[in-house]
Amino acid sequence: MKFSFFKTEKPKPFEYRPLYYDPIKEKREQRRKELGLDDGNSDHKSFFKGELQSKWRRGGDPREEKSKKKTIIYMVILLIAVYYIFFTDFVEKMVTVITRI
């Protein structure tokens, strides 16, 4: 991209041209839908749609549950460390051990 102080470039216009359009095929597919003679693709779509909906109802991906568990474990470890540092004499003992060396 060029950078200029005096002249700004105009954005490219959006040009969408379908690669191929067959009106006869469109009419045939619409007629098949009206008669209920859909091909096997709709079964796959409905299967994946149902799978996605069931995952949303259950609470999502199992990987997310693992990450939630990891976060909780890290928080517990952090709280224990904070407790030892601020509410016990752990730090004083460590300082005395280090100064003796």
Short mmCIF file of N, CA, C and O in Angstrom, two decimals:
data_model
loop_
_atom_site.label_atom_id
_atom_site.label_comp_id
_atom_site.label_asym_id
_atom_site.label_seq_id
_atom_site.Cartn_x
_atom_site.Cartn_y
_atom_site.Cartn_z
N MET A 1 0.85 -1.17 0.00
CA MET A 1 0.00 0.00 0.00
C MET A 1 0.89 1.23 0.00
O MET A 1 1.81 1.35 0.80
N LYS A 2 0.59 2.11 -0.90
CA LYS A 2 1.36 3.34 -1.01
C LYS A 2 0.87 4.35 0.01
O LYS A 2 -0.31 4.41 0.33
N PHE A 3 1.80 5.17 0.48
CA PHE A 3 1.44 6.21 1.43
C PHE A 3 1.82 7.54 0.82
O PHE A 3 2.95 7.75 0.39
N SER A 4 0.85 8.42 0.75
CA SER A 4 1.10 9.72 0.14
C SER A 4 0.43 10.80 0.98
O SER A 4 -0.64 10.59 1.56
N PHE A 5 1.05 11.96 1.02
CA PHE A 5 0.50 13.07 1.79
C PHE A 5 -0.59 13.83 1.03
O PHE A 5 -1.47 14.41 1.62
N PHE A 6 -0.50 13.83 -0.28
CA PHE A 6 -1.37 14.70 -1.06
C PHE A 6 -2.51 13.97 -1.76
O PHE A 6 -3.54 14.54 -2.03
N LYS A 7 -2.32 12.70 -2.10
CA LYS A 7 -3.33 12.00 -2.88
C LYS A 7 -3.70 10.69 -2.16
O LYS A 7 -2.83 9.90 -1.84
N THR A 8 -4.97 10.49 -1.93
CA THR A 8 -5.41 9.23 -1.33
C THR A 8 -6.04 8.36 -2.40
O THR A 8 -6.76 8.85 -3.28
N GLU A 9 -5.78 7.09 -2.31
CA GLU A 9 -6.32 6.16 -3.29
C GLU A 9 -7.77 5.83 -2.95
O GLU A 9 -8.14 5.77 -1.79
N LYS A 10 -8.55 5.64 -3.99
CA LYS A 10 -9.94 5.26 -3.79
C LYS A 10 -10.02 3.75 -3.54
O LYS A 10 -9.22 2.99 -4.09
N PRO A 11 -10.96 3.33 -2.72
CA PRO A 11 -11.08 1.89 -2.48
C PRO A 11 -11.56 1.17 -3.72
O PRO A 11 -12.25 1.73 -4.57
N LYS A 12 -11.19 -0.09 -3.79
CA LYS A 12 -11.62 -0.91 -4.92
C LYS A 12 -13.12 -1.15 -4.83
O LYS A 12 -13.64 -1.44 -3.77
N PRO A 13 -13.83 -1.06 -5.94
CA PRO A 13 -15.27 -1.35 -5.89
C PRO A 13 -15.52 -2.85 -5.76
O PRO A 13 -14.71 -3.67 -6.19
N PHE A 14 -16.62 -3.19 -5.15
CA PHE A 14 -17.00 -4.58 -4.98
C PHE A 14 -17.67 -5.07 -6.24
O PHE A 14 -18.66 -4.51 -6.69
N GLU A 15 -17.10 -6.11 -6.81
CA GLU A 15 -17.68 -6.69 -8.03
C GLU A 15 -17.88 -8.17 -7.82
O GLU A 15 -16.92 -8.94 -7.78
N TYR A 16 -19.11 -8.58 -7.66
CA TYR A 16 -19.42 -9.99 -7.49
C TYR A 16 -20.09 -10.49 -8.75
O TYR A 16 -21.14 -9.99 -9.15
N ARG A 17 -19.49 -11.48 -9.35
CA ARG A 17 -20.08 -12.12 -10.51
C ARG A 17 -20.17 -13.61 -10.24
O ARG A 17 -19.15 -14.26 -10.02
N PRO A 18 -21.37 -14.15 -10.20
CA PRO A 18 -21.47 -15.59 -9.97
C PRO A 18 -20.77 -16.36 -11.09
O PRO A 18 -20.79 -15.95 -12.25
N LEU A 19 -20.15 -17.45 -10.72
CA LEU A 19 -19.43 -18.23 -11.72
C LEU A 19 -20.38 -18.87 -12.73
O LEU A 19 -20.13 -18.86 -13.93
N TYR A 20 -21.47 -19.42 -12.22
CA TYR A 20 -22.39 -20.09 -13.12
C TYR A 20 -23.77 -20.09 -12.50
O TYR A 20 -23.93 -20.36 -11.32
N TYR A 21 -24.76 -19.80 -13.28
CA TYR A 21 -26.13 -19.82 -12.81
C TYR A 21 -26.98 -20.59 -13.80
O TYR A 21 -27.00 -20.29 -14.99
N ASP A 22 -27.66 -21.60 -13.29
CA ASP A 22 -28.51 -22.43 -14.14
C ASP A 22 -29.95 -22.31 -13.64
O ASP A 22 -30.30 -22.91 -12.63
N PRO A 23 -30.77 -21.52 -14.32
CA PRO A 23 -32.15 -21.35 -13.85
C PRO A 23 -32.96 -22.64 -13.89
O PRO A 23 -33.83 -22.87 -13.05
N ILE A 24 -32.67 -23.53 -14.81
CA ILE A 24 -33.40 -24.80 -14.89
C ILE A 24 -33.10 -25.65 -13.66
O ILE A 24 -33.99 -26.26 -13.06
N LYS A 25 -31.82 -25.67 -13.25
CA LYS A 25 -31.43 -26.43 -12.06
C LYS A 25 -32.08 -25.84 -10.82
O LYS A 25 -32.54 -26.58 -9.94
N GLU A 26 -32.15 -24.53 -10.73
CA GLU A 26 -32.80 -23.88 -9.60
C GLU A 26 -34.28 -24.28 -9.51
O GLU A 26 -34.78 -24.60 -8.43
N LYS A 27 -34.97 -24.27 -10.65
CA LYS A 27 -36.38 -24.66 -10.66
C LYS A 27 -36.54 -26.13 -10.26
O LYS A 27 -37.45 -26.47 -9.51
N ARG A 28 -35.66 -26.98 -10.77
CA ARG A 28 -35.73 -28.40 -10.45
C ARG A 28 -35.52 -28.64 -8.95
O ARG A 28 -36.25 -29.41 -8.32
N GLU A 29 -34.54 -27.96 -8.35
CA GLU A 29 -34.28 -28.12 -6.92
C GLU A 29 -35.45 -27.60 -6.09
O GLU A 29 -35.83 -28.22 -5.09
N GLN A 30 -36.02 -26.49 -6.51
CA GLN A 30 -37.16 -25.95 -5.78
C GLN A 30 -38.35 -26.91 -5.88
O GLN A 30 -39.05 -27.14 -4.89
N ARG A 31 -38.57 -27.49 -7.03
CA ARG A 31 -39.67 -28.44 -7.21
C ARG A 31 -39.45 -29.69 -6.35
O ARG A 31 -40.38 -30.21 -5.75
N ARG A 32 -38.20 -30.17 -6.28
CA ARG A 32 -37.89 -31.34 -5.44
C ARG A 32 -38.16 -31.03 -3.97
O ARG A 32 -38.66 -31.87 -3.23
N LYS A 33 -37.83 -29.80 -3.54
CA LYS A 33 -38.11 -29.42 -2.16
C LYS A 33 -39.61 -29.38 -1.90
O LYS A 33 -40.06 -29.79 -0.84
N GLU A 34 -40.35 -28.88 -2.86
CA GLU A 34 -41.80 -28.82 -2.70
C GLU A 34 -42.41 -30.22 -2.59
O GLU A 34 -43.34 -30.44 -1.82
N LEU A 35 -41.88 -31.17 -3.35
CA LEU A 35 -42.41 -32.53 -3.34
C LEU A 35 -41.84 -33.37 -2.19
O LEU A 35 -42.32 -34.46 -1.93
N GLY A 36 -40.79 -32.85 -1.53
CA GLY A 36 -40.18 -33.59 -0.42
C GLY A 36 -39.20 -34.64 -0.88
O GLY A 36 -38.95 -35.62 -0.19
N LEU A 37 -38.63 -34.47 -2.06
CA LEU A 37 -37.66 -35.42 -2.59
C LEU A 37 -36.23 -34.88 -2.48
O LEU A 37 -35.46 -34.93 -3.42
N ASP A 38 -35.89 -34.40 -1.30
CA ASP A 38 -34.54 -33.85 -1.10
C ASP A 38 -33.50 -34.95 -1.19
O ASP A 38 -33.75 -36.11 -0.87
N ASP A 39 -32.31 -34.55 -1.59
CA ASP A 39 -31.20 -35.49 -1.64
C ASP A 39 -30.64 -35.71 -0.23
O ASP A 39 -31.10 -35.15 0.74
N GLY A 40 -29.60 -36.53 -0.09
CA GLY A 40 -29.05 -36.89 1.21
C GLY A 40 -28.31 -35.78 1.93
O GLY A 40 -27.97 -35.91 3.09
N ASN A 41 -28.04 -34.67 1.27
CA ASN A 41 -27.29 -33.59 1.90
C ASN A 41 -28.05 -32.98 3.07
O ASN A 41 -27.45 -32.54 4.04
N SER A 42 -29.36 -32.91 2.98
CA SER A 42 -30.13 -32.30 4.06
C SER A 42 -30.02 -33.12 5.34
O SER A 42 -30.09 -32.58 6.43
N ASP A 43 -29.87 -34.47 5.19
CA ASP A 43 -29.70 -35.31 6.38
C ASP A 43 -28.42 -34.95 7.11
O ASP A 43 -28.40 -34.87 8.34
N HIS A 44 -27.34 -34.73 6.37
CA HIS A 44 -26.07 -34.35 6.99
C HIS A 44 -26.18 -33.00 7.68
O HIS A 44 -25.69 -32.81 8.78
N LYS A 45 -26.83 -32.08 7.02
CA LYS A 45 -26.99 -30.75 7.60
C LYS A 45 -27.79 -30.81 8.89
O LYS A 45 -27.42 -30.20 9.89
N SER A 46 -28.89 -31.56 8.87
CA SER A 46 -29.71 -31.64 10.07
C SER A 46 -28.96 -32.37 11.18
O SER A 46 -29.10 -32.03 12.36
N PHE A 47 -28.15 -33.37 10.83
CA PHE A 47 -27.36 -34.08 11.84
C PHE A 47 -26.38 -33.15 12.52
O PHE A 47 -26.29 -33.10 13.75
N PHE A 48 -25.63 -32.39 11.73
CA PHE A 48 -24.64 -31.47 12.30
C PHE A 48 -25.31 -30.35 13.08
O PHE A 48 -24.81 -29.91 14.10
N LYS A 49 -26.46 -29.90 12.61
CA LYS A 49 -27.19 -28.86 13.32
C LYS A 49 -27.64 -29.38 14.68
O LYS A 49 -27.49 -28.70 15.70
N GLY A 50 -28.17 -30.58 14.72
CA GLY A 50 -28.59 -31.18 15.98
C GLY A 50 -27.41 -31.42 16.91
O GLY A 50 -27.50 -31.23 18.13
N GLU A 51 -26.28 -31.85 16.35
CA GLU A 51 -25.07 -32.06 17.15
C GLU A 51 -24.60 -30.76 17.79
O GLU A 51 -24.26 -30.72 18.97
N LEU A 52 -24.62 -29.70 17.03
CA LEU A 52 -24.19 -28.40 17.53
C LEU A 52 -25.14 -27.91 18.62
O LEU A 52 -24.70 -27.41 19.66
N GLN A 53 -26.43 -28.08 18.42
CA GLN A 53 -27.41 -27.65 19.42
C GLN A 53 -27.25 -28.44 20.71
O GLN A 53 -27.35 -27.90 21.80
N SER A 54 -26.99 -29.74 20.60
CA SER A 54 -26.83 -30.54 21.81
C SER A 54 -25.57 -30.14 22.57
O SER A 54 -25.55 -30.13 23.80
N LYS A 55 -24.51 -29.78 21.86
CA LYS A 55 -23.30 -29.30 22.53
C LYS A 55 -23.57 -28.00 23.26
O LYS A 55 -23.08 -27.78 24.36
N TRP A 56 -24.35 -27.13 22.66
CA TRP A 56 -24.66 -25.85 23.30
C TRP A 56 -25.49 -26.08 24.56
O TRP A 56 -25.32 -25.41 25.56
N ARG A 57 -26.42 -27.04 24.50
CA ARG A 57 -27.26 -27.32 25.67
C ARG A 57 -26.44 -27.94 26.79
O ARG A 57 -26.65 -27.66 27.95
N ARG A 58 -25.49 -28.81 26.44
CA ARG A 58 -24.69 -29.49 27.46
C ARG A 58 -23.68 -28.55 28.11
O ARG A 58 -23.19 -28.82 29.17
N GLY A 59 -23.32 -27.52 27.45
CA GLY A 59 -22.37 -26.58 28.05
C GLY A 59 -21.09 -26.44 27.26
O GLY A 59 -20.12 -25.93 27.77
N GLY A 60 -21.07 -26.93 26.06
CA GLY A 60 -19.92 -26.65 25.21
C GLY A 60 -18.96 -27.81 25.06
O GLY A 60 -19.28 -28.97 25.24
N ASP A 61 -17.77 -27.44 24.76
CA ASP A 61 -16.70 -28.35 24.42
C ASP A 61 -16.04 -28.91 25.68
O ASP A 61 -15.83 -28.18 26.64
N PRO A 62 -15.68 -30.19 25.72
CA PRO A 62 -15.00 -30.72 26.90
C PRO A 62 -13.64 -30.07 27.15
O PRO A 62 -13.17 -30.01 28.28
N ARG A 63 -13.03 -29.55 26.09
CA ARG A 63 -11.74 -28.86 26.28
C ARG A 63 -11.92 -27.61 27.12
O ARG A 63 -11.03 -27.24 27.89
N GLU A 64 -13.07 -26.97 26.99
CA GLU A 64 -13.34 -25.78 27.81
C GLU A 64 -13.45 -26.15 29.28
O GLU A 64 -13.00 -25.43 30.15
N GLU A 65 -14.06 -27.32 29.55
CA GLU A 65 -14.17 -27.77 30.93
C GLU A 65 -12.80 -28.04 31.53
O GLU A 65 -12.54 -27.72 32.68
N LYS A 66 -11.90 -28.62 30.73
CA LYS A 66 -10.54 -28.86 31.21
C LYS A 66 -9.84 -27.55 31.52
O LYS A 66 -9.13 -27.45 32.53
N SER A 67 -10.02 -26.56 30.67
CA SER A 67 -9.36 -25.29 30.92
C SER A 67 -9.94 -24.61 32.16
O SER A 67 -9.22 -23.95 32.90
N LYS A 68 -11.24 -24.78 32.40
CA LYS A 68 -11.85 -24.23 33.61
C LYS A 68 -11.28 -24.91 34.85
O LYS A 68 -10.97 -24.25 35.84
N LYS A 69 -11.11 -26.23 34.78
CA LYS A 69 -10.53 -26.96 35.90
C LYS A 69 -9.10 -26.51 36.16
O LYS A 69 -8.69 -26.35 37.32
N LYS A 70 -8.32 -26.33 35.10
CA LYS A 70 -6.94 -25.87 35.26
C LYS A 70 -6.91 -24.50 35.92
O LYS A 70 -6.09 -24.25 36.80
N THR A 71 -7.79 -23.63 35.49
CA THR A 71 -7.83 -22.28 36.07
C THR A 71 -8.16 -22.35 37.55
O THR A 71 -7.53 -21.65 38.36
N ILE A 72 -9.10 -23.19 37.93
CA ILE A 72 -9.46 -23.32 39.34
C ILE A 72 -8.29 -23.87 40.14
O ILE A 72 -7.98 -23.38 41.25
N ILE A 73 -7.59 -24.87 39.61
CA ILE A 73 -6.42 -25.44 40.30
C ILE A 73 -5.35 -24.38 40.49
O ILE A 73 -4.76 -24.25 41.58
N TYR A 74 -5.07 -23.60 39.45
CA TYR A 74 -4.06 -22.54 39.57
C TYR A 74 -4.46 -21.49 40.60
O TYR A 74 -3.62 -21.00 41.35
N MET A 75 -5.73 -21.16 40.64
CA MET A 75 -6.20 -20.18 41.62
C MET A 75 -6.04 -20.71 43.05
O MET A 75 -5.64 -19.97 43.95
N VAL A 76 -6.32 -21.99 43.26
CA VAL A 76 -6.16 -22.58 44.59
C VAL A 76 -4.69 -22.56 44.99
O VAL A 76 -4.35 -22.20 46.13
N ILE A 77 -3.80 -22.93 44.07
CA ILE A 77 -2.37 -22.91 44.37
C ILE A 77 -1.92 -21.49 44.69
O ILE A 77 -1.16 -21.26 45.64
N LEU A 78 -2.41 -20.52 43.93
CA LEU A 78 -2.05 -19.13 44.18
C LEU A 78 -2.55 -18.66 45.55
O LEU A 78 -1.82 -17.98 46.29
N LEU A 79 -3.76 -19.04 45.92
CA LEU A 79 -4.30 -18.66 47.22
C LEU A 79 -3.51 -19.29 48.36
O LEU A 79 -3.24 -18.63 49.39
N ILE A 80 -3.09 -20.53 48.20
CA ILE A 80 -2.27 -21.18 49.23
C ILE A 80 -0.94 -20.46 49.36
O ILE A 80 -0.46 -20.21 50.48
N ALA A 81 -0.32 -20.10 48.23
CA ALA A 81 0.95 -19.39 48.28
C ALA A 81 0.78 -18.03 48.96
O ALA A 81 1.63 -17.63 49.78
N VAL A 82 -0.27 -17.31 48.63
CA VAL A 82 -0.51 -16.01 49.25
C VAL A 82 -0.73 -16.17 50.75
O VAL A 82 -0.22 -15.39 51.56
N TYR A 83 -1.44 -17.22 51.15
CA TYR A 83 -1.66 -17.47 52.57
C TYR A 83 -0.32 -17.69 53.29
O TYR A 83 -0.08 -17.13 54.36
N TYR A 84 0.54 -18.55 52.74
CA TYR A 84 1.82 -18.82 53.38
C TYR A 84 2.70 -17.57 53.44
O TYR A 84 3.42 -17.37 54.41
N ILE A 85 2.65 -16.75 52.42
CA ILE A 85 3.51 -15.56 52.40
C ILE A 85 3.03 -14.51 53.39
O ILE A 85 3.82 -13.95 54.15
N PHE A 86 1.74 -14.23 53.45
CA PHE A 86 1.24 -13.12 54.27
C PHE A 86 0.79 -13.51 55.68
O PHE A 86 0.83 -12.69 56.58
N PHE A 87 0.35 -14.74 55.89
CA PHE A 87 -0.24 -15.08 57.18
C PHE A 87 0.55 -16.09 58.01
O PHE A 87 0.09 -16.53 59.05
N THR A 88 1.71 -16.49 57.56
CA THR A 88 2.58 -17.37 58.36
C THR A 88 3.96 -16.76 58.43
O THR A 88 4.27 -15.77 57.77
N ASP A 89 4.82 -17.38 59.21
CA ASP A 89 6.18 -16.88 59.31
C ASP A 89 7.11 -17.60 58.33
O ASP A 89 8.31 -17.70 58.55
N PHE A 90 6.58 -18.09 57.24
CA PHE A 90 7.35 -18.81 56.22
C PHE A 90 8.44 -17.92 55.62
O PHE A 90 9.58 -18.35 55.45
N VAL A 91 8.08 -16.69 55.30
CA VAL A 91 9.04 -15.77 54.67
C VAL A 91 10.18 -15.45 55.64
O VAL A 91 11.35 -15.42 55.25
N GLU A 92 9.86 -15.24 56.91
CA GLU A 92 10.90 -14.93 57.90
C GLU A 92 11.86 -16.09 58.05
O GLU A 92 13.08 -15.89 58.13
N LYS A 93 11.35 -17.31 58.06
CA LYS A 93 12.22 -18.48 58.16
C LYS A 93 13.13 -18.59 56.93
O LYS A 93 14.30 -18.92 57.05
N MET A 94 12.58 -18.33 55.78
CA MET A 94 13.38 -18.39 54.54
C MET A 94 14.47 -17.34 54.56
O MET A 94 15.60 -17.59 54.13
N VAL A 95 14.15 -16.13 55.04
CA VAL A 95 15.14 -15.07 55.09
C VAL A 95 16.27 -15.44 56.06
O VAL A 95 17.46 -15.23 55.77
N THR A 96 15.92 -16.01 57.19
CA THR A 96 16.96 -16.39 58.17
C THR A 96 17.82 -17.53 57.62
O THR A 96 19.03 -17.56 57.85
N VAL A 97 17.24 -18.46 56.90
CA VAL A 97 18.02 -19.54 56.30
C VAL A 97 18.96 -19.00 55.25
O VAL A 97 20.14 -19.39 55.17
N ILE A 98 18.49 -18.07 54.43
CA ILE A 98 19.33 -17.50 53.37
C ILE A 98 20.45 -16.66 53.95
O ILE A 98 21.58 -16.68 53.47
N THR A 99 20.17 -15.90 55.00
CA THR A 99 21.21 -15.04 55.59
C THR A 99 22.27 -15.85 56.31
O THR A 99 23.41 -15.39 56.46
N ARG A 100 21.98 -17.04 56.79
CA ARG A 100 22.98 -17.88 57.45
C ARG A 100 23.98 -18.45 56.45
O ARG A 100 25.08 -18.79 56.82
N ILE A 101 23.58 -18.58 55.22
CA ILE A 101 24.48 -19.19 54.22
C ILE A 101 25.59 -18.30 53.82
O ILE A 101 25.98 -17.33 53.93
#
